[in-house]
């Protein structure tokens, strides 16, 4: 368990009346010896009340189980009302938070389950009880991962249990057990009456307990126990299922109608003990959601409206109902009740749908009466009638929208769920999934649209430190969207805590073409393949697994294991019944698609296998790798059929549709075409400068596409073996290419984080799919061409029809940023070789600085703003930022520049380089005036003191070094970082240094003494940039985790933060301290700091 884990829950106390059942020993042994699921179920489809949950509680309290799991026993109740993927995902998120304290949420239950599984993998022996499962979809997310976690499942639907589950059947009690429950706490009864009651209840635990409590209630008023028992038996026989046939017969519990009659007879016999109006009030409890703790304060509101009961009378009636075991009652948290779903179903059947709808309305109105009147936030905003967001009861926050919809008040429900005040309340109360689940319950197009808006950003809405910063994150993502814009502006204006507010539209807003993200892999995704059925997707990853997905639903279907290293290629057979994968372990693995059973492991390559293709007839799996061999395997026998010498390492391959020839791409830059039948090389296509990484063949066999390290996609005319077109648009290596089934389009993925869709005929880009945080390593079209799958740090599914060109293709990222001393412009540099100046007021590019031959890695203004320095791998250029003229070029670099800083007077420039050196340059002459050597490994950061008397550097060796630039010597070395240092900032008064790096900690140093004075923790990954505010009171930091944090560094705490969907690698303050710019691969962000 982690240090931040919540304490294990207090186990439920087993009531004295619960008897030990024969099945308990079986279940105890199963959970203590098995590593898979154990299911407590019934042979009676749909039957409840047989004691499955109670038995599970007995098992959890068993001394052997408690010792085995050291009280790490967690009880999660599902229930029939947890329907749909959104609701299941929320339930998994609640379980994750309950067990581990982790607050990350997902809009997909499979992704949420995979996240929980990863966390469970890190924990010692754990017992997870999943109670009252109604369908397999509810259970599946809880079965992922957790190699030391045993799942104990209770369900009345045996088919909901997965294959391999040890099943323990619990139905009617044995005669001895039933007698003990029936007679618990009672004086001895006659044998005839006892046998009659056992037959009338069918030895059904639920009815046995109700009968016992009914007799006990009679006895408590002075009635003789025998008389009370005989009276109860008479009523059950008259009104129950045996009354119409043979009163001496037992209930046939296989018959749902007879079960229902038995429940009616028992409930009616019990409720005659209630005061006047008691049965009506009891029946009204069925309006509440299933398997919920219902606060007595909420029950009181309902009964005040329906029966004019006071709070005291409500509690008295609940006590009477509990004494009869018609409800469960607890004093915890001010008092709540529970209603068994068998009783709830019976009551709903009795009152009918019309009355049930009326009760929903009564409850909604009763709750509304206690809330203040509310007005819309803006003229275009929805208009809720009262301030529903001021509710404090968790039940009402969770269920109000459902009650409104059930009452037929769809318009009212949408007005509430669409109000940002409600969204905030739900976000803080239940987490990121809750607000969009509320909207997804509402059957309107507009509600569905808003639900999608919230679902797409749910991964950014986990709790923050400080908590109030979460509002700013929510506002940042919704403010650019028309349907939310006016509400955001109103609420932003009312903020009283420090917050970062959009000044520019964030560059990483979800692409409208993005359908879903699949994030179950624990490493880079190197391969994707679509099955012929058009909905099944296979993905291969560096985590050594192949995952099979239902891509249309975004559901994980199976996890295939076996490879001993990264999986580099996957492919489905032509009929989709099996698939093959290859990778780092030099083997080829073949599985059955439907069962996930491993069919064969093929070995023969001498090194990594990077390429794989299956012949169109399915008879051969063909592979290629770094050993420069192409090998073909007979799929029927698993034997090696053919080996071809490929001249160079093989990176990709693709068959023609007729299987006559094979195209392969190679690390020597060539694409080779082979006559497959003859095993001979027929053509070598050259043109790529650098490796050719991928190849694809059009369906008609007329065209071959390849992508390479030169950043181009090339289309080759196969008939004449010549280059037909060179497609440019990527800013870095192209790793993957794939034709659509009709050959009209082509998709490519690259290290620039984009997938580009091309029109083959015009050789032009028609869509850019943006959003991946880093490299795109794999691409595939669906067979019908309607969607595309891409793989990188996650898997993304895109709607082809919704895809279009975006500004991201023109920006080139903003991995280096600086602000002009005037505050009028932001300068950025990125992967596309162009430095840009942006107008702060408009957020538009005002000037492009072209000339670099590689990515712009660093950028800096001189203190007077008269010059701008930019660098790439080979040169530093000095520009006049007013007119864009290049003033000077500093040559002589032997390594890339990672950071640079001007002296206070702008006369010299310090550069940190990846060859362990720091150079000092005369800006006017372009000559070197000094070299500072001493770092071991690359230097990642340099900063100059405000008076120019010293400078600081940090790098790969984890040391912070201070230098005298005049004497060109080191004056001090500061240690304390764990790992590399990638960023340094000097306070405006020169008395303090801030540094950040690999270990995710921002450190503060006193320059005069070299003392480490503070370590600021919060980033979930390396810190990439730090910057002091102009007045020195605040410190900004950005990280690979996509956050921008503002610190009150003297108080050693965060003032606020912002989350993005981008790895943030740079930041800089506006000169007046009113805002801050941050940059990353997807572009630049400008925020106002509101204090």
CSV table of N, CA and C in Angstrom, one decimal, residues 240-296:
chain,number,residue,atom,x,y,z
A,240,UNK,N,-50.3,-16.3,-0.1
A,240,UNK,CA,-49.1,-16.6,-0.8
A,240,UNK,C,-49.3,-17.6,-1.9
A,241,UNK,N,-48.3,-18.1,-2.6
A,241,UNK,CA,-48.4,-18.9,-3.8
A,241,UNK,C,-49.0,-20.3,-3.5
A,242,UNK,N,-48.8,-20.8,-2.2
A,242,UNK,CA,-49.4,-22.1,-1.9
A,242,UNK,C,-50.9,-22.1,-1.6
A,243,UNK,N,-51.3,-20.8,-1.3
A,243,UNK,CA,-52.7,-20.7,-0.9
A,243,UNK,C,-53.7,-21.1,-2.0
A,244,UNK,N,-53.3,-20.9,-3.2
A,244,UNK,CA,-54.3,-21.2,-4.3
A,244,UNK,C,-54.2,-22.7,-4.7
A,245,UNK,N,-53.2,-23.4,-4.3
A,245,UNK,CA,-53.1,-24.8,-4.6
A,245,UNK,C,-53.1,-25.7,-3.4
A,246,UNK,N,-52.0,-26.2,-3.0
A,246,UNK,CA,-51.9,-27.1,-1.9
A,246,UNK,C,-51.2,-26.4,-0.8
A,247,UNK,N,-51.9,-26.0,0.3
A,247,UNK,CA,-51.2,-25.3,1.4
A,247,UNK,C,-50.1,-26.0,2.1
A,248,UNK,N,-50.1,-27.3,1.9
A,248,UNK,CA,-49.0,-28.1,2.6
A,248,UNK,C,-47.7,-28.2,1.7
A,249,UNK,N,-47.8,-27.7,0.5
A,249,UNK,CA,-46.7,-27.8,-0.4
A,249,UNK,C,-45.7,-26.6,-0.2
A,250,UNK,N,-44.4,-26.8,-0.6
A,250,UNK,CA,-43.4,-25.7,-0.6
A,250,UNK,C,-43.5,-24.9,-1.8
A,251,UNK,N,-43.0,-23.6,-1.7
A,251,UNK,CA,-43.0,-22.7,-2.9
A,251,UNK,C,-42.0,-23.3,-3.9
A,252,UNK,N,-42.5,-23.2,-5.2
A,252,UNK,CA,-41.6,-23.5,-6.3
A,252,UNK,C,-40.8,-22.3,-6.6
A,253,UNK,N,-39.6,-22.2,-6.1
A,253,UNK,CA,-38.8,-20.9,-6.3
A,253,UNK,C,-38.3,-20.8,-7.7
A,254,UNK,N,-38.4,-21.8,-8.5
A,254,UNK,CA,-38.1,-21.7,-9.9
A,254,UNK,C,-39.1,-20.8,-10.7
A,255,UNK,N,-40.2,-20.6,-10.1
A,255,UNK,CA,-41.3,-19.9,-10.8
A,255,UNK,C,-41.3,-18.5,-10.3
A,256,UNK,N,-40.9,-17.5,-11.2
A,256,UNK,CA,-40.9,-16.1,-10.8
A,256,UNK,C,-42.3,-15.6,-10.2
A,257,UNK,N,-43.4,-16.1,-10.8
A,257,UNK,CA,-44.7,-15.6,-10.4
A,257,UNK,C,-44.9,-16.1,-8.9
A,258,UNK,N,-44.5,-17.3,-8.6
A,258,UNK,CA,-44.7,-17.8,-7.3
A,258,UNK,C,-43.8,-17.1,-6.3
A,259,UNK,N,-42.6,-16.7,-6.7
A,259,UNK,CA,-41.7,-16.0,-5.9
A,259,UNK,C,-42.3,-14.6,-5.5
A,260,UNK,N,-42.9,-14.0,-6.6
A,260,UNK,CA,-43.6,-12.7,-6.3
A,260,UNK,C,-44.7,-12.8,-5.4
A,261,UNK,N,-45.5,-13.9,-5.5
A,261,UNK,CA,-46.7,-14.0,-4.6
A,261,UNK,C,-46.2,-14.3,-3.2
A,262,UNK,N,-45.1,-15.0,-3.0
A,262,UNK,CA,-44.5,-15.2,-1.7
A,262,UNK,C,-44.1,-13.9,-1.1
A,263,UNK,N,-43.4,-13.1,-1.8
A,263,UNK,CA,-43.0,-11.8,-1.3
A,263,UNK,C,-44.2,-10.9,-0.9
A,264,UNK,N,-45.2,-10.9,-1.8
A,264,UNK,CA,-46.4,-10.1,-1.5
A,264,UNK,C,-47.1,-10.6,-0.2
A,265,UNK,N,-47.2,-11.9,0.0
A,265,UNK,CA,-47.8,-12.4,1.2
A,265,UNK,C,-47.1,-12.0,2.4
A,266,UNK,N,-45.7,-12.2,2.4
A,266,UNK,CA,-44.9,-11.9,3.5
A,266,UNK,C,-44.9,-10.4,3.8
A,267,UNK,N,-44.8,-9.6,2.8
A,267,UNK,CA,-44.8,-8.1,3.0
A,267,UNK,C,-46.1,-7.6,3.6
A,268,UNK,N,-47.2,-8.1,3.0
A,268,UNK,CA,-48.5,-7.7,3.5
A,268,UNK,C,-48.8,-8.2,4.9
A,269,UNK,N,-48.3,-9.4,5.3
A,269,UNK,CA,-48.4,-9.8,6.6
A,269,UNK,C,-47.6,-8.9,7.6
A,270,UNK,N,-46.5,-8.5,7.1
A,270,UNK,CA,-45.7,-7.6,8.0
A,270,UNK,C,-46.2,-6.2,8.1
A,271,UNK,N,-46.7,-5.6,7.0
A,271,UNK,CA,-47.1,-4.2,7.0
A,271,UNK,C,-48.4,-4.0,7.8
A,272,UNK,N,-49.2,-5.1,8.1
A,272,UNK,CA,-50.4,-4.9,8.8
A,272,UNK,C,-50.0,-4.4,10.3
A,273,UNK,N,-48.7,-4.6,10.6
A,273,UNK,CA,-48.3,-4.1,11.9
A,273,UNK,C,-48.0,-2.6,12.0
A,274,UNK,N,-48.0,-2.0,10.8
A,274,UNK,CA,-47.6,-0.6,10.7
A,274,UNK,C,-48.8,0.3,11.1
A,275,UNK,N,-48.5,1.5,11.6
A,275,UNK,CA,-49.6,2.5,11.9
A,275,UNK,C,-50.4,2.9,10.7
A,276,UNK,N,-51.4,3.6,10.9
A,276,UNK,CA,-52.2,4.1,9.7
A,276,UNK,C,-51.4,4.9,8.8
A,277,UNK,N,-51.5,4.6,7.5
A,277,UNK,CA,-50.7,5.3,6.5
A,277,UNK,C,-49.3,4.7,6.3
A,278,UNK,N,-48.9,3.8,7.2
A,278,UNK,CA,-47.6,3.3,7.2
A,278,UNK,C,-47.2,2.5,5.9
A,279,UNK,N,-48.2,1.7,5.4
A,279,UNK,CA,-47.9,0.9,4.2
A,279,UNK,C,-47.7,1.9,3.0
A,280,UNK,N,-48.6,2.9,3.0
A,280,UNK,CA,-48.4,3.9,1.8
A,280,UNK,C,-47.0,4.5,1.9
A,281,UNK,N,-46.6,4.9,3.1
A,281,UNK,CA,-45.3,5.6,3.1
A,281,UNK,C,-44.2,4.6,2.8
A,282,UNK,N,-44.3,3.4,3.3
A,282,UNK,CA,-43.4,2.3,2.9
A,282,UNK,C,-43.3,2.1,1.4
A,283,UNK,N,-44.4,2.0,0.8
A,283,UNK,CA,-44.4,1.7,-0.7
A,283,UNK,C,-43.8,2.9,-1.4
A,284,UNK,N,-43.8,4.1,-0.9
A,284,UNK,CA,-43.2,5.2,-1.6
A,284,UNK,C,-41.7,5.2,-1.6
A,285,UNK,N,-41.1,4.3,-0.8
A,285,UNK,CA,-39.6,4.2,-0.7
A,285,UNK,C,-39.1,3.6,-2.0
A,286,UNK,N,-39.9,3.0,-2.8
A,286,UNK,CA,-39.5,2.4,-4.1
A,286,UNK,C,-39.1,3.5,-5.1
A,287,UNK,N,-39.4,4.7,-4.8
A,287,UNK,CA,-39.0,5.8,-5.8
A,287,UNK,C,-37.5,6.0,-5.8
A,288,UNK,N,-36.8,5.6,-4.7
A,288,UNK,CA,-35.4,5.8,-4.6
A,288,UNK,C,-34.5,4.9,-5.4
A,289,UNK,N,-33.3,5.3,-5.8
A,289,UNK,CA,-32.4,4.5,-6.6
A,289,UNK,C,-32.1,3.2,-5.9
A,290,UNK,N,-31.8,2.2,-6.7
A,290,UNK,CA,-31.4,0.9,-6.2
A,290,UNK,C,-30.0,0.9,-5.6
A,291,UNK,N,-29.9,0.1,-4.5
A,291,UNK,CA,-28.6,-0.1,-3.9
A,291,UNK,C,-27.9,1.2,-3.5
A,292,UNK,N,-28.7,2.1,-2.9
A,292,UNK,CA,-28.1,3.3,-2.4
A,292,UNK,C,-28.5,3.4,-0.9
A,293,UNK,N,-27.6,4.2,-0.2
A,293,UNK,CA,-27.9,4.5,1.1
A,293,UNK,C,-28.8,5.8,1.1
A,294,UNK,N,-30.0,5.7,1.5
A,294,UNK,CA,-31.0,6.8,1.4
A,294,UNK,C,-31.0,7.6,2.7
A,295,UNK,N,-30.6,8.8,2.7
A,295,UNK,CA,-30.6,9.6,4.0
A,295,UNK,C,-32.0,9.7,4.5
A,296,UNK,N,-32.1,9.6,5.8
A,296,UNK,CA,-33.4,9.8,6.4
A,296,UNK,C,-33.9,11.2,6.3
